[in-house]
Amino acid sequence: MKREKLKSATLFCLVLISVILTTQIWLDISIEGIFIMFKKQEVNSNELLSSNNDKASLIKPEKLILNNNGKHTLLLNETEIGLIYDRILEDTKNMLAIIFESKEGIESEKHSMEFMKNLRTGRTIELEYPFAYDYRIYANMLGAAKAQWEEIKTIDSVLVGYDSNAVYIVDKTSDSIYEFRSKALRSSIRVMVDMINRSKTYAYMFLNEVEPEKYGENVLIPINIEDTHTMAKLSSSAETDDDSFESIAVNFFGGDPSTLRRIVDPSGTVVYTDGERRGGIRMSKAGVIEYVNYSTQSKNQKDDFTVLDAVNIATNFVNSHMGFPKDSYISSIEQVAKNNKLYSCTIRYNYRYEGIPIINDETIMDNPIEIEIVNGEVKRYKRVVKDIKMTGEGKIIKNPLDEIIDIVLKRLSYDKNIDIDDIKIKDIQLSYFEYKLEGTTSMIPVWVIEAGGDTGAAGRYILNAESGVILSEPY
């Protein structure tokens, strides 16, 4: 009897080792990582990416959605599933790189935008980007020197069929969806999705499937959120203080600190300039940092300056000057041309905490990091990144469909006398909003609603996710 028990125990151990090694091969993670993947880990909110961070890692979706035969789940880049989230993005980018580099062995088909209904009722993962990437820029950022498929103009979103590894590029500029199939397109996305489906997930729905005239195509809300569902309240503080100002200035200008000139204005904002007056940097007590390069060659326009050059310069500069916060991503790329040539490029970045976007209470900046490249040189660099910590306090979240959207519509209808039939909700999502009250600064959960229309109501509305109080509106 003891021998049989020993055999059973040995067999169980062998099976367990086999499962572990197989998982390690599929997911390419360490043995330790297999066991800690779903454990709650301590989050370091201001953890910076390594100095060798590449531009491709900053291409991230605003929303990552799992579509499963008409059911939908919003996947957040939380600590406990961060490895899965990153692996899905990595596999998607690898397949896109294969498509961009060659047409050989790849079958393609062009669909109308109506095909999106088929994709969302099938089994796909959907990456919705924060803005429409220029196709060539996106391909170049993934390392494709000469991108194929030049009929594609922009990349608004990408979908992958996780049963077939078929890739779909949504190009709203040409009002088309491009489908690509090949034996070379391989991924572990199906394994990742299966792991997600084994955990507790919230069900979501696209509201335009019910009322397309009232809601935009990307309005995705949870439908089984519990009345007691809570989100953590956070505290925030500036990433800098008086003791760090000088060392930051030295990092920007280099050389001997004694060569720097320092001015303090009545508000406590400190201004440093270098000895040769090539540039200056302002640092406020609220954490706003602005660097200006006075010596950029703005008159002599370069012939070979490209957007990819600007992205490379911006990535390297931020890496070397205070770094990127964890889960940073490019939120927009703005180009300015002169004489039919690229003159300047402004690149903006956002970041998230546990997958939730951060909104700073700074009216001078829509994004926490912004850098302007003129003629191949850094002209201006602004940032307001916060050190975020858990408070241990939770906030109950109101249902967006039953309460939050109604609050905005009633506000516009009763107080602004606007016909709600003229209002279209373009997007809604949870965020963290920096809120100052009685001397303390917190990051509280909010619902952010983007409204459209020609009534003057268009813009962003920020509502306290617990109370429903409107904290910010566009007028």
Tab-separated table of C-alpha atoms in Angstrom:
chain	number	residue	atom	x	y	z
A	1	MET	CA	0.000	0.000	0.000
A	2	LYS	CA	2.795	2.407	0.902
A	3	ARG	CA	4.550	1.588	-2.389
A	4	GLU	CA	1.360	2.468	-4.338
A	5	LYS	CA	1.053	5.776	-2.483
A	6	LEU	CA	4.711	6.518	-3.252
A	7	LYS	CA	4.126	5.773	-6.930
A	8	SER	CA	1.073	8.045	-6.985
A	9	ALA	CA	2.961	10.858	-5.302
A	10	THR	CA	5.882	10.479	-7.710
A	11	LEU	CA	3.538	10.484	-10.695
A	12	PHE	CA	1.787	13.626	-9.415
A	13	CYS	CA	5.137	15.417	-9.038
A	14	LEU	CA	6.180	14.456	-12.567
A	15	VAL	CA	2.899	15.760	-13.975
A	16	LEU	CA	3.251	18.987	-11.985
A	17	ILE	CA	6.813	19.531	-13.248
A	18	SER	CA	5.622	18.882	-16.797
A	19	VAL	CA	2.887	21.514	-16.477
A	20	ILE	CA	5.317	24.055	-15.033
A	21	LEU	CA	7.928	23.524	-17.753
A	22	THR	CA	5.292	23.623	-20.489
A	23	THR	CA	3.916	26.880	-19.101
A	24	GLN	CA	7.434	28.303	-18.951
A	25	ILE	CA	8.023	27.417	-22.605
A	26	TRP	CA	4.695	28.885	-23.768
A	27	LEU	CA	4.886	32.099	-21.753
A	28	ASP	CA	8.659	32.577	-21.668
A	29	ILE	CA	8.672	33.496	-17.967
A	30	SER	CA	10.747	32.332	-15.056
A	31	ILE	CA	9.750	29.472	-12.768
A	32	GLU	CA	9.212	32.062	-10.006
A	33	GLY	CA	7.009	34.117	-12.327
A	34	ILE	CA	4.597	31.212	-12.828
A	35	PHE	CA	3.712	31.247	-9.153
A	36	ILE	CA	3.644	35.020	-8.576
A	37	MET	CA	1.716	35.987	-11.705
A	38	PHE	CA	-1.659	36.246	-10.019
A	39	LYS	CA	-0.474	37.325	-6.594
A	40	LYS	CA	-1.122	40.893	-5.542
A	41	GLN	CA	2.195	42.706	-5.617
A	42	GLU	CA	3.247	45.984	-4.093
A	43	VAL	CA	3.015	48.657	-6.748
A	44	ASN	CA	5.708	51.304	-7.100
A	45	SER	CA	3.777	54.041	-8.887
A	46	ASN	CA	6.754	56.129	-9.938
A	47	GLU	CA	8.874	53.201	-11.115
A	48	LEU	CA	10.695	54.380	-14.221
A	49	LEU	CA	11.368	52.405	-17.346
A	50	SER	CA	14.989	51.488	-18.021
A	51	SER	CA	17.195	53.953	-19.883
A	52	ASN	CA	17.351	51.616	-22.890
A	53	ASN	CA	13.570	51.708	-23.337
A	54	ASP	CA	12.758	51.609	-27.041
A	55	LYS	CA	10.066	53.515	-28.915
A	56	ALA	CA	8.078	50.374	-29.823
A	57	SER	CA	7.308	49.728	-26.146
A	58	LEU	CA	5.526	53.107	-26.018
A	59	ILE	CA	2.961	51.985	-28.601
A	60	LYS	CA	0.122	50.893	-26.349
A	61	PRO	CA	-3.638	50.793	-26.752
A	62	GLU	CA	-5.953	53.069	-24.862
A	63	LYS	CA	-8.218	50.039	-24.472
A	64	LEU	CA	-7.481	46.323	-24.796
A	65	ILE	CA	-10.752	44.424	-25.285
A	66	LEU	CA	-11.432	40.696	-25.335
A	67	ASN	CA	-14.329	39.872	-27.680
A	68	ASN	CA	-15.807	36.419	-27.162
A	69	ASN	CA	-18.795	35.540	-29.367
A	70	GLY	CA	-20.624	38.786	-28.626
A	71	LYS	CA	-19.414	39.111	-25.043
A	72	HIS	CA	-16.778	41.690	-24.159
A	73	THR	CA	-14.221	42.239	-21.398
A	74	LEU	CA	-11.959	45.244	-20.872
A	75	LEU	CA	-8.468	44.080	-19.911
A	76	LEU	CA	-6.488	46.488	-17.715
A	77	ASN	CA	-2.735	46.448	-17.298
A	78	GLU	CA	-2.913	45.576	-13.604
A	79	THR	CA	0.038	44.212	-11.656
A	80	GLU	CA	-1.486	40.761	-11.156
A	81	ILE	CA	-1.978	40.181	-14.913
A	82	GLY	CA	0.746	42.484	-16.216
A	83	LEU	CA	2.734	39.620	-17.743
A	84	ILE	CA	-0.299	38.453	-19.723
A	85	TYR	CA	-1.130	41.983	-20.867
A	86	ASP	CA	2.438	42.607	-22.016
A	87	ARG	CA	2.622	39.251	-23.795
A	88	ILE	CA	-0.530	40.008	-25.793
A	89	LEU	CA	0.933	43.347	-26.900
A	90	GLU	CA	4.305	41.790	-27.729
A	91	ASP	CA	2.803	38.971	-29.808
A	92	THR	CA	0.556	41.418	-31.666
A	93	LYS	CA	3.497	43.684	-32.505
A	94	ASN	CA	5.585	40.707	-33.661
A	95	MET	CA	2.840	39.631	-36.073
A	96	LEU	CA	2.410	43.186	-37.339
A	97	ALA	CA	6.173	43.451	-37.955
A	98	ILE	CA	6.016	40.312	-40.126
A	99	ILE	CA	3.129	41.810	-42.116
A	100	PHE	CA	4.817	45.184	-42.558
A	101	GLU	CA	8.128	43.798	-43.802
A	102	SER	CA	6.967	41.553	-46.640
A	103	LYS	CA	3.979	40.509	-48.738
A	104	GLU	CA	5.462	37.086	-49.430
A	105	GLY	CA	3.350	34.232	-48.078
A	106	ILE	CA	0.697	36.600	-46.704
A	107	GLU	CA	-2.902	36.572	-47.897
A	108	SER	CA	-4.852	39.827	-47.617
A	109	GLU	CA	-8.452	40.923	-47.988
A	110	LYS	CA	-10.083	44.336	-47.741
A	111	HIS	CA	-13.389	44.808	-45.892
A	112	SER	CA	-15.713	47.730	-45.263
A	113	MET	CA	-16.103	49.132	-41.749
A	114	GLU	CA	-19.314	47.122	-41.409
A	115	PHE	CA	-17.064	44.074	-40.960
A	116	MET	CA	-16.262	45.331	-37.456
A	117	LYS	CA	-19.579	43.858	-36.266
A	118	ASN	CA	-18.379	40.400	-37.363
A	119	LEU	CA	-15.079	40.848	-35.534
A	120	ARG	CA	-16.704	41.954	-32.295
A	121	THR	CA	-19.169	39.078	-32.345
A	122	GLY	CA	-16.330	36.625	-32.982
A	123	ARG	CA	-13.327	35.624	-30.886
A	124	THR	CA	-10.822	38.460	-31.133
A	125	ILE	CA	-8.631	40.709	-29.050
A	126	GLU	CA	-9.020	44.378	-29.927
A	127	LEU	CA	-6.415	47.101	-29.405
A	128	GLU	CA	-7.905	50.602	-29.614
A	129	TYR	CA	-5.198	53.245	-29.895
A	130	PRO	CA	-5.471	56.731	-28.341
A	131	PHE	CA	-5.075	58.341	-31.776
A	132	ALA	CA	-4.812	57.325	-35.416
A	133	TYR	CA	-1.190	56.356	-36.100
A	134	ASP	CA	0.179	57.192	-39.522
A	135	TYR	CA	0.770	53.771	-41.098
A	136	ARG	CA	4.373	54.401	-42.106
A	137	ILE	CA	5.285	55.862	-38.718
A	138	TYR	CA	3.777	52.893	-36.889
A	139	ALA	CA	5.572	50.415	-39.164
A	140	ASN	CA	8.890	52.257	-38.835
A	141	MET	CA	8.571	52.278	-35.040
A	142	LEU	CA	8.290	48.482	-35.148
A	143	GLY	CA	11.490	48.293	-37.194
A	144	ALA	CA	10.131	47.945	-40.740
A	145	ALA	CA	12.552	49.975	-42.879
A	146	LYS	CA	10.270	49.983	-45.927
A	147	ALA	CA	6.682	49.202	-45.041
A	148	GLN	CA	4.623	47.171	-47.475
A	149	TRP	CA	0.855	47.566	-47.981
A	150	GLU	CA	1.050	51.297	-48.620
A	151	GLU	CA	-2.657	51.430	-49.420
A	152	ILE	CA	-3.145	51.575	-45.631
A	153	LYS	CA	-3.194	55.208	-44.479
A	154	THR	CA	-3.689	55.073	-40.711
A	155	ILE	CA	-3.898	52.498	-37.926
A	156	ASP	CA	-6.765	53.305	-35.570
A	157	SER	CA	-7.014	49.855	-34.016
A	158	VAL	CA	-5.788	46.298	-34.482
A	159	LEU	CA	-7.677	43.050	-33.898
A	160	VAL	CA	-6.345	39.499	-33.765
A	161	GLY	CA	-8.455	36.375	-34.093
A	162	TYR	CA	-7.096	34.271	-31.260
A	163	ASP	CA	-8.249	30.988	-32.820
A	164	SER	CA	-6.741	31.721	-36.242
A	165	ASN	CA	-4.046	34.387	-35.591
A	166	ALA	CA	-5.579	36.403	-38.427
A	167	VAL	CA	-4.685	40.091	-38.048
A	168	TYR	CA	-7.070	42.942	-38.848
A	169	ILE	CA	-5.924	46.565	-39.232
A	170	VAL	CA	-8.682	49.179	-38.914
A	171	ASP	CA	-8.031	52.230	-41.093
A	172	LYS	CA	-10.777	54.795	-40.573
A	173	THR	CA	-9.095	57.237	-42.953
A	174	SER	CA	-9.773	54.929	-45.887
A	175	ASP	CA	-12.924	53.581	-44.205
A	176	SER	CA	-11.552	50.039	-44.480
A	177	ILE	CA	-10.469	46.999	-42.483
A	178	TYR	CA	-7.512	45.018	-43.849
A	179	GLU	CA	-7.324	41.304	-43.050
A	180	PHE	CA	-4.030	39.365	-43.134
A	181	ARG	CA	-3.494	35.603	-42.889
A	182	SER	CA	-0.298	33.555	-43.012
A	183	LYS	CA	1.275	30.462	-41.501
A	184	ALA	CA	4.058	32.767	-40.335
A	185	LEU	CA	1.641	34.613	-38.026
A	186	ARG	CA	1.939	32.767	-34.733
A	187	SER	CA	1.238	33.782	-31.171
A	188	SER	CA	0.323	32.584	-27.700
A	189	ILE	CA	-2.638	34.968	-27.471
A	190	ARG	CA	-5.167	32.122	-27.217
A	191	VAL	CA	-3.295	30.737	-24.211
A	192	MET	CA	-3.253	34.213	-22.644
A	193	VAL	CA	-7.001	34.671	-23.208
A	194	ASP	CA	-7.782	31.249	-21.736
A	195	MET	CA	-5.882	32.223	-18.598
A	196	ILE	CA	-7.835	35.486	-18.345
A	197	ASN	CA	-11.165	33.701	-18.814
A	198	ARG	CA	-10.399	31.439	-15.846
A	199	SER	CA	-10.284	34.469	-13.558
A	200	LYS	CA	-13.130	36.747	-12.496
A	201	THR	CA	-13.825	39.320	-15.198
A	202	TYR	CA	-16.491	41.955	-15.672
A	203	ALA	CA	-18.850	41.811	-18.640
A	204	TYR	CA	-18.951	44.887	-20.860
A	205	MET	CA	-21.113	46.047	-23.746
A	206	PHE	CA	-20.716	48.468	-26.667
A	207	LEU	CA	-23.586	50.919	-26.321
A	208	ASN	CA	-23.651	51.710	-30.046
A	209	GLU	CA	-24.889	48.140	-30.592
A	210	VAL	CA	-28.073	49.235	-28.784
A	211	GLU	CA	-28.342	52.950	-29.678
A	212	PRO	CA	-25.944	53.809	-32.523
A	213	GLU	CA	-27.428	57.278	-32.985
A	214	LYS	CA	-26.677	58.189	-29.347
A	215	TYR	CA	-23.322	56.504	-28.669
A	216	GLY	CA	-20.014	56.324	-30.530
A	217	GLU	CA	-18.585	52.996	-31.658
A	218	ASN	CA	-15.998	52.867	-28.859
A	219	VAL	CA	-18.300	53.505	-25.875
A	220	LEU	CA	-17.704	50.391	-23.766
A	221	ILE	CA	-19.188	50.119	-20.262
A	222	PRO	CA	-19.413	47.401	-17.584
A	223	ILE	CA	-22.858	45.844	-17.240
A	224	ASN	CA	-22.428	43.601	-14.203
A	225	ILE	CA	-20.683	46.055	-11.903
A	226	GLU	CA	-21.766	45.423	-8.310
A	227	ASP	CA	-23.347	48.107	-6.125
A	228	THR	CA	-20.486	47.602	-3.678
A	229	HIS	CA	-17.678	47.641	-6.280
A	230	THR	CA	-14.873	49.883	-5.074
A	231	MET	CA	-11.703	51.459	-6.423
A	232	ALA	CA	-8.802	52.563	-4.283
A	233	LYS	CA	-8.379	56.208	-3.389
A	234	LEU	CA	-4.783	57.315	-3.928
A	235	SER	CA	-2.548	60.072	-2.627
A	236	SER	CA	-0.249	62.019	-4.910
A	237	SER	CA	2.719	64.315	-4.521
A	238	ALA	CA	5.198	66.014	-6.832
A	239	GLU	CA	8.057	63.856	-8.078
A	240	THR	CA	10.448	66.700	-7.173
A	241	ASP	CA	11.130	68.872	-4.147
A	242	ASP	CA	13.384	71.797	-3.229
A	243	ASP	CA	16.284	69.468	-2.438
A	244	SER	CA	16.223	67.860	-5.892
A	245	PHE	CA	15.892	70.989	-8.060
A	246	GLU	CA	19.617	71.630	-8.474
A	247	SER	CA	20.516	68.031	-9.343
A	248	ILE	CA	17.732	67.988	-11.950
A	249	ALA	CA	19.088	71.203	-13.504
A	250	VAL	CA	22.580	69.702	-13.617
A	251	ASN	CA	21.147	66.649	-15.380
A	252	PHE	CA	19.714	68.885	-18.102
A	253	PHE	CA	22.672	71.227	-18.539
A	254	GLY	CA	25.603	69.105	-17.379
A	255	GLY	CA	28.832	70.586	-16.097
A	256	ASP	CA	29.552	72.273	-12.797
A	257	PRO	CA	26.543	73.267	-10.646
A	258	SER	CA	28.350	76.523	-9.833
A	259	THR	CA	27.884	77.678	-13.442
A	260	LEU	CA	24.077	77.594	-13.108
A	261	ARG	CA	22.082	80.728	-12.374
A	262	ARG	CA	19.147	80.348	-9.992
A	263	ILE	CA	16.098	82.597	-9.604
A	264	VAL	CA	13.153	82.048	-7.248
A	265	ASP	CA	9.886	83.880	-7.930
A	266	PRO	CA	7.327	84.799	-5.224
A	267	SER	CA	5.270	81.622	-5.866
A	268	GLY	CA	8.276	79.449	-5.044
A	269	THR	CA	8.918	78.417	-8.649
A	270	VAL	CA	12.656	77.991	-9.272
A	271	VAL	CA	14.264	78.929	-12.600
A	272	TYR	CA	17.715	77.732	-13.609
A	273	THR	CA	19.712	78.871	-16.645
A	274	ASP	CA	23.087	77.647	-17.766
A	275	GLY	CA	26.075	79.980	-17.863
A	276	GLU	CA	25.961	80.389	-21.637
A	277	ARG	CA	22.192	81.012	-21.665
A	278	ARG	CA	21.563	78.172	-24.098
A	279	GLY	CA	18.516	77.080	-22.164
A	280	GLY	CA	16.427	77.362	-19.042
A	281	ILE	CA	14.350	75.135	-16.786
A	282	ARG	CA	11.413	76.053	-14.505
A	283	MET	CA	10.351	73.841	-11.609
A	284	SER	CA	7.277	74.616	-9.519
A	285	LYS	CA	6.303	73.319	-6.091
A	286	ALA	CA	3.331	71.591	-7.744
A	287	GLY	CA	5.777	69.452	-9.733
A	288	VAL	CA	5.492	71.146	-13.132
A	289	ILE	CA	8.833	71.052	-14.952
A	290	GLU	CA	9.459	72.963	-18.174
A	291	TYR	CA	12.756	72.954	-20.055
A	292	VAL	CA	13.369	75.300	-23.014
A	293	ASN	CA	16.309	75.153	-25.407
A	294	TYR	CA	17.072	78.667	-26.694
A	295	SER	CA	19.693	77.580	-29.206
A	296	THR	CA	17.718	75.359	-31.611
A	297	GLN	CA	18.445	76.041	-35.278
A	298	SER	CA	14.908	77.060	-36.265
A	299	LYS	CA	15.882	78.976	-39.394
A	300	ASN	CA	17.963	76.410	-41.256
A	301	GLN	CA	15.432	73.718	-42.093
A	302	LYS	CA	16.778	70.184	-42.451
A	303	ASP	CA	15.794	68.219	-45.523
A	304	ASP	CA	15.988	64.766	-43.972
A	305	PHE	CA	14.168	65.353	-40.660
A	306	THR	CA	11.392	62.740	-40.232
A	307	VAL	CA	8.735	61.891	-37.663
A	308	LEU	CA	10.650	58.718	-36.836
A	309	ASP	CA	13.696	60.898	-36.062
A	310	ALA	CA	11.510	62.972	-33.742
A	311	VAL	CA	10.193	59.862	-31.962
A	312	ASN	CA	13.747	58.547	-31.505
A	313	ILE	CA	15.011	61.893	-30.190
A	314	ALA	CA	12.061	62.260	-27.808
A	315	THR	CA	12.389	58.700	-26.480
A	316	ASN	CA	16.116	59.075	-25.820
A	317	PHE	CA	15.720	62.520	-24.264
A	318	VAL	CA	12.990	61.491	-21.809
A	319	ASN	CA	14.924	58.320	-20.936
A	320	SER	CA	17.932	60.475	-20.068
A	321	HIS	CA	15.996	63.254	-18.328
A	322	MET	CA	13.896	61.867	-15.463
A	323	GLY	CA	12.589	58.846	-17.389
A	324	PHE	CA	9.152	57.469	-18.231
A	325	PRO	CA	6.681	56.509	-15.494
A	326	LYS	CA	5.556	52.897	-15.459
A	327	ASP	CA	2.934	52.042	-18.106
A	328	SER	CA	3.672	55.128	-20.204
A	329	TYR	CA	2.447	55.322	-23.782
A	330	ILE	CA	2.328	57.785	-26.685
A	331	SER	CA	-1.007	59.609	-26.594
A	332	SER	CA	-0.552	61.844	-29.660
A	333	ILE	CA	1.909	62.938	-32.346
A	334	GLU	CA	1.414	66.411	-33.819
A	335	GLN	CA	3.323	67.465	-36.941
A	336	VAL	CA	4.007	70.938	-38.363
A	337	ALA	CA	5.338	71.353	-41.896
A	338	LYS	CA	7.021	74.304	-43.587
A	339	ASN	CA	7.706	74.474	-47.314
A	340	ASN	CA	6.249	70.961	-47.659
A	341	LYS	CA	8.847	69.572	-45.235
A	342	LEU	CA	8.541	68.446	-41.634
A	343	TYR	CA	9.590	71.330	-39.394
A	344	SER	CA	8.515	70.364	-35.889
A	345	CYS	CA	6.900	67.455	-34.083
A	346	THR	CA	5.218	67.495	-30.662
A	347	ILE	CA	4.906	64.117	-28.966
A	348	ARG	CA	2.713	63.659	-25.917
A	349	TYR	CA	2.692	60.794	-23.429
A	350	ASN	CA	0.286	59.566	-20.792
A	351	TYR	CA	0.659	56.929	-18.080
A	352	ARG	CA	-1.606	54.719	-15.998
A	353	TYR	CA	-1.827	53.367	-12.473
A	354	GLU	CA	-2.948	49.730	-12.364
A	355	GLY	CA	-4.284	50.182	-15.892
A	356	ILE	CA	-6.293	53.328	-15.042
A	357	PRO	CA	-5.296	56.598	-16.815
A	358	ILE	CA	-4.055	59.522	-14.714
A	359	ILE	CA	-5.507	63.025	-15.102
A	360	ASN	CA	-3.498	65.774	-13.415
A	361	ASP	CA	-5.136	68.899	-12.045
A	362	GLU	CA	-2.978	71.134	-14.233
A	363	THR	CA	-4.879	73.204	-16.776
A	364	ILE	CA	-1.715	74.103	-18.673
A	365	MET	CA	-1.136	70.490	-19.731
A	366	ASP	CA	-3.525	67.921	-21.181
A	367	ASN	CA	-0.849	65.212	-20.938
A	368	PRO	CA	1.701	64.628	-18.169
A	369	ILE	CA	4.676	64.542	-20.585
A	370	GLU	CA	5.086	66.652	-23.701
A	371	ILE	CA	8.170	67.195	-25.836
A	372	GLU	CA	8.608	69.383	-28.916
A	373	ILE	CA	11.284	68.548	-31.493
A	374	VAL	CA	12.200	71.318	-33.952
A	375	ASN	CA	14.473	70.581	-36.880
A	376	GLY	CA	15.911	67.534	-35.165
A	377	GLU	CA	16.558	69.181	-31.780
A	378	VAL	CA	14.658	69.292	-28.504
A	379	LYS	CA	13.056	72.742	-28.279
A	380	ARG	CA	10.737	72.277	-25.297
A	381	TYR	CA	10.104	69.557	-22.707
A	382	LYS	CA	7.295	69.700	-20.127
A	383	ARG	CA	6.222	67.168	-17.538
A	384	VAL	CA	4.072	66.902	-14.431
A	385	VAL	CA	4.441	63.336	-13.157
A	386	LYS	CA	3.214	62.438	-9.697
A	387	ASP	CA	4.403	60.039	-7.017
A	388	ILE	CA	1.260	57.991	-6.337
A	389	LYS	CA	0.600	55.823	-3.307
A	390	MET	CA	-2.271	53.711	-1.970
A	391	THR	CA	-4.239	55.200	0.932
A	392	GLY	CA	-6.085	52.063	2.016
A	393	GLU	CA	-9.425	53.804	1.440
A	394	GLY	CA	-11.897	52.557	-1.176
A	395	LYS	CA	-14.514	54.472	-3.152
A	396	ILE	CA	-17.776	52.882	-4.328
A	397	ILE	CA	-18.239	53.302	-8.074
A	398	LYS	CA	-21.556	54.393	-9.570
A	399	ASN	CA	-22.899	52.535	-12.593
A	400	PRO	CA	-22.159	54.659	-15.683
A	401	LEU	CA	-25.303	53.718	-17.589
A	402	ASP	CA	-27.844	53.997	-14.779
A	403	GLU	CA	-26.484	57.151	-13.149
A	404	ILE	CA	-23.376	58.852	-14.577
A	405	ILE	CA	-24.541	59.428	-18.158
A	406	ASP	CA	-27.937	60.629	-16.892
A	407	ILE	CA	-26.255	63.213	-14.651
A	408	VAL	CA	-24.446	64.748	-17.626
A	409	LEU	CA	-27.528	64.696	-19.862
A	410	LYS	CA	-29.695	66.318	-17.154
A	411	ARG	CA	-27.041	68.956	-16.584
A	412	LEU	CA	-27.042	69.852	-20.280
A	413	SER	CA	-30.810	69.621	-20.655
A	414	TYR	CA	-31.973	71.508	-17.543
A	415	ASP	CA	-29.097	73.902	-16.851
A	416	LYS	CA	-27.879	74.582	-20.393
A	417	ASN	CA	-31.180	74.121	-22.230
A	418	ILE	CA	-29.613	71.774	-24.794
A	419	ASP	CA	-31.673	69.152	-26.576
A	420	ILE	CA	-30.214	65.802	-25.521
A	421	ASP	CA	-31.099	64.373	-28.928
A	422	ASP	CA	-28.344	66.620	-30.322
A	423	ILE	CA	-25.724	65.122	-27.989
A	424	LYS	CA	-23.687	62.052	-28.847
A	425	ILE	CA	-21.532	60.304	-26.236
A	426	LYS	CA	-18.212	59.528	-27.947
A	427	ASP	CA	-16.448	57.734	-25.107
A	428	ILE	CA	-16.606	56.958	-21.396
A	429	GLN	CA	-13.965	55.456	-19.154
A	430	LEU	CA	-12.699	55.294	-15.597
A	431	SER	CA	-9.695	57.414	-14.674
A	432	TYR	CA	-7.903	58.785	-11.636
A	433	PHE	CA	-8.236	62.549	-11.182
A	434	GLU	CA	-5.963	64.653	-9.012
A	435	TYR	CA	-8.187	66.508	-6.570
A	436	LYS	CA	-7.084	69.010	-3.941
A	437	LEU	CA	-9.221	69.524	-0.852
A	438	GLU	CA	-8.314	71.205	2.444
A	439	GLY	CA	-4.579	71.080	1.838
A	440	THR	CA	-4.387	67.412	0.847
A	441	THR	CA	-3.960	66.092	-2.677
A	442	SER	CA	-5.680	62.863	-3.652
A	443	MET	CA	-6.227	60.814	-6.775
A	444	ILE	CA	-9.896	59.871	-6.785
A	445	PRO	CA	-11.763	57.552	-9.197
A	446	VAL	CA	-13.752	59.473	-11.804
A	447	TRP	CA	-15.852	58.754	-14.847
A	448	VAL	CA	-14.682	60.707	-17.889
A	449	ILE	CA	-17.301	61.313	-20.580
A	450	GLU	CA	-16.419	62.679	-24.024
A	451	ALA	CA	-19.443	64.355	-25.578
A	452	GLY	CA	-19.807	65.378	-29.197
A	453	GLY	CA	-22.222	67.459	-31.236
A	454	ASP	CA	-22.586	71.003	-32.552
A	455	THR	CA	-24.477	72.415	-29.587
A	456	GLY	CA	-21.578	73.787	-27.547
A	457	ALA	CA	-21.766	70.803	-25.225
A	458	ALA	CA	-18.867	69.002	-26.883
A	459	GLY	CA	-15.875	68.227	-24.690
A	460	ARG	CA	-14.761	66.316	-21.631
A	461	TYR	CA	-16.844	65.927	-18.474
A	462	ILE	CA	-15.193	64.572	-15.316
A	463	LEU	CA	-17.488	63.200	-12.600
A	464	ASN	CA	-16.679	61.874	-9.159
A	465	ALA	CA	-17.226	58.128	-9.646
A	466	GLU	CA	-18.632	57.759	-6.116
A	467	SER	CA	-20.900	60.805	-5.753
A	468	GLY	CA	-21.563	61.711	-9.388
A	469	VAL	CA	-20.613	65.365	-8.779
A	470	ILE	CA	-19.312	67.061	-11.923
A	471	LEU	CA	-15.742	68.154	-11.147
A	472	SER	CA	-14.824	69.535	-14.562
A	473	GLU	CA	-16.700	70.442	-17.733
A	474	PRO	CA	-15.678	72.068	-21.026
A	475	TYR	CA	-17.275	75.485	-20.436
